[in-house]
Coordinates of C-alpha atoms and ligand atoms in Angstrom, one line a residue:
M1 CA 45.3 171.8 142.6
P2 CA 42.1 171.2 140.9
T3 CA 41.4 168.1 138.2
I4 CA 40.9 168.8 135.2
S5 CA 39.1 166.3 132.4
A6 CA 40.8 165.5 129.3
G7 CA 39.0 163.2 128.1
A8 CA 39.1 159.3 126.9
V9 CA 42.8 158.3 126.7
E10 CA 42.2 156.3 123.5
D11 CA 41.1 159.3 121.8
L12 CA 44.6 161.2 122.8
P13 CA 46.8 161.4 119.5
A14 CA 50.1 158.6 120.3
N15 CA 52.0 161.1 117.5
R16 CA 52.0 164.4 119.3
C17 CA 51.7 166.1 122.5
V18 CA 48.2 167.8 123.5
E19 CA 47.7 171.0 125.3
I20 CA 45.1 171.7 128.1
G21 CA 44.6 173.5 131.1
D22 CA 44.7 176.1 128.4
G23 CA 48.0 175.6 127.7
R24 CA 49.3 175.4 131.1
A25 CA 49.9 171.6 130.6
V26 CA 51.1 168.9 127.8
L27 CA 48.9 165.5 127.6
V28 CA 51.1 162.7 126.1
R29 CA 50.4 158.8 125.1
V30 CA 52.0 156.2 125.9
G31 CA 50.1 153.2 124.6
D32 CA 47.1 153.0 127.3
Q33 CA 49.1 155.4 129.1
A34 CA 49.6 159.2 129.8
Y35 CA 51.5 161.5 131.6
A36 CA 51.2 165.6 131.8
Y37 CA 54.0 168.1 132.0
R38 CA 53.9 171.8 132.1
N39 CA 54.1 172.7 128.7
E40 CA 58.1 174.4 128.6
C41 CA 60.6 172.4 127.1
L42 CA 64.0 173.0 129.3
H43 CA 66.5 174.3 126.3
Q44 CA 64.4 178.5 126.0
A45 CA 61.1 177.6 127.9
S46 CA 59.6 176.9 123.9
P47 CA 56.1 174.9 124.5
L48 CA 56.2 171.7 124.1
A49 CA 52.6 172.0 122.9
G50 CA 52.1 170.0 119.3
G51 CA 56.1 168.2 119.6
L52 CA 55.9 165.5 118.1
I53 CA 55.8 161.7 120.1
K54 CA 58.0 158.9 118.5
D55 CA 59.0 155.5 119.4
G56 CA 58.4 157.2 123.2
V57 CA 60.3 160.2 122.9
I58 CA 58.6 163.5 123.2
T59 CA 60.8 166.1 120.5
C60 CA 60.4 169.7 121.2
P61 CA 59.3 171.5 118.4
L62 CA 61.8 174.4 118.5
H63 CA 65.1 172.7 118.2
F64 CA 64.6 169.4 118.7
W65 CA 65.9 168.6 122.1
R66 CA 63.9 164.9 123.0
Y67 CA 62.5 163.6 126.3
E68 CA 62.1 160.4 127.3
A69 CA 57.4 160.4 126.7
D70 CA 56.9 158.4 130.9
T71 CA 59.4 160.1 132.5
G72 CA 59.8 163.3 131.0
A73 CA 63.7 163.3 131.9
K74 CA 66.0 164.7 128.5
C75 CA 67.5 161.9 126.8
G76 CA 71.0 161.6 127.7
E77 CA 71.2 163.6 130.5
P78 CA 68.1 162.2 133.2
E79 CA 69.3 164.6 136.3
L80 CA 66.6 166.5 134.1
R81 CA 63.4 166.1 133.7
L82 CA 59.8 168.7 132.8
D83 CA 58.0 169.6 135.3
S84 CA 55.3 166.8 135.9
Y85 CA 50.8 166.7 137.2
P86 CA 49.5 163.8 138.3
V87 CA 47.5 161.9 135.7
R88 CA 45.2 158.9 136.1
I89 CA 42.7 157.4 134.2
E90 CA 39.1 156.0 135.6
S91 CA 36.8 154.7 133.1
G92 CA 38.8 155.2 130.4
T93 CA 39.4 159.1 131.2
V94 CA 42.0 161.0 131.6
L95 CA 42.2 163.3 134.5
V96 CA 45.1 165.5 135.3
E97 CA 46.1 167.2 138.5
L98 CA 47.3 170.4 137.3
P99 CA 47.9 173.6 138.8
E100 CA 45.6 176.7 139.9
P101 CA 46.7 179.5 137.1
G102 CA 49.1 182.3 137.7
P103 CA 48.5 185.8 136.9
S104 CA 48.7 186.9 133.6
R105 CA 51.3 188.2 132.3
S106 CA 51.7 190.7 129.4
M107 CA 53.5 189.9 126.0
R108 CA 56.0 193.1 128.2
E109 CA 56.7 191.2 130.4
M110 CA 57.6 187.8 129.1
M111 CA 60.2 189.7 126.3
L112 CA 61.6 191.9 130.0
D113 CA 62.1 188.8 131.5
H114 CA 63.3 186.8 129.1
A115 CA 65.3 189.8 128.2
R116 CA 66.4 189.5 131.9
D117 CA 67.4 186.3 131.3
W118 CA 69.6 186.5 128.0
D119 CA 71.9 188.9 129.8
R120 CA 72.2 186.0 132.8
G121 CA 73.5 183.3 129.8
D122 CA 70.1 181.0 131.4
G123 CA 68.5 182.8 127.5
Ligands
FES1 S1 63.3 175.3 123.2 FE1 62.7 172.9 123.1 S2 64.4 172.4 122.2 FE2 65.0 174.7 121.7

């Protein structure tokens, strides 16, 4: 897994999810700690980037599913968790291990996948 630098921990906003790694992940700050999650809500796979963080809880910007910011567990259903990535802080800099980017998909491919999920009742 490649490690990317996400800048100084004190420069991270504490109130919203920040997109990193070309949109593959979001970084979340809780106090002086940082956590990284796949940029994909468990509800309908909408990006979590821009989601608000308040009282240690991330809120998805689309339909407001809520997750514990320090664990990625869905509030009220802790068996559901966001995919997380290892984070460490060295000399105040946030370092995140992200998987290699997958092959890019066209908008048509993404819409077809979404339509198939919807048809199966997953969407
Ligand atoms: S996509 Fe996140 S709550 Fe619906």
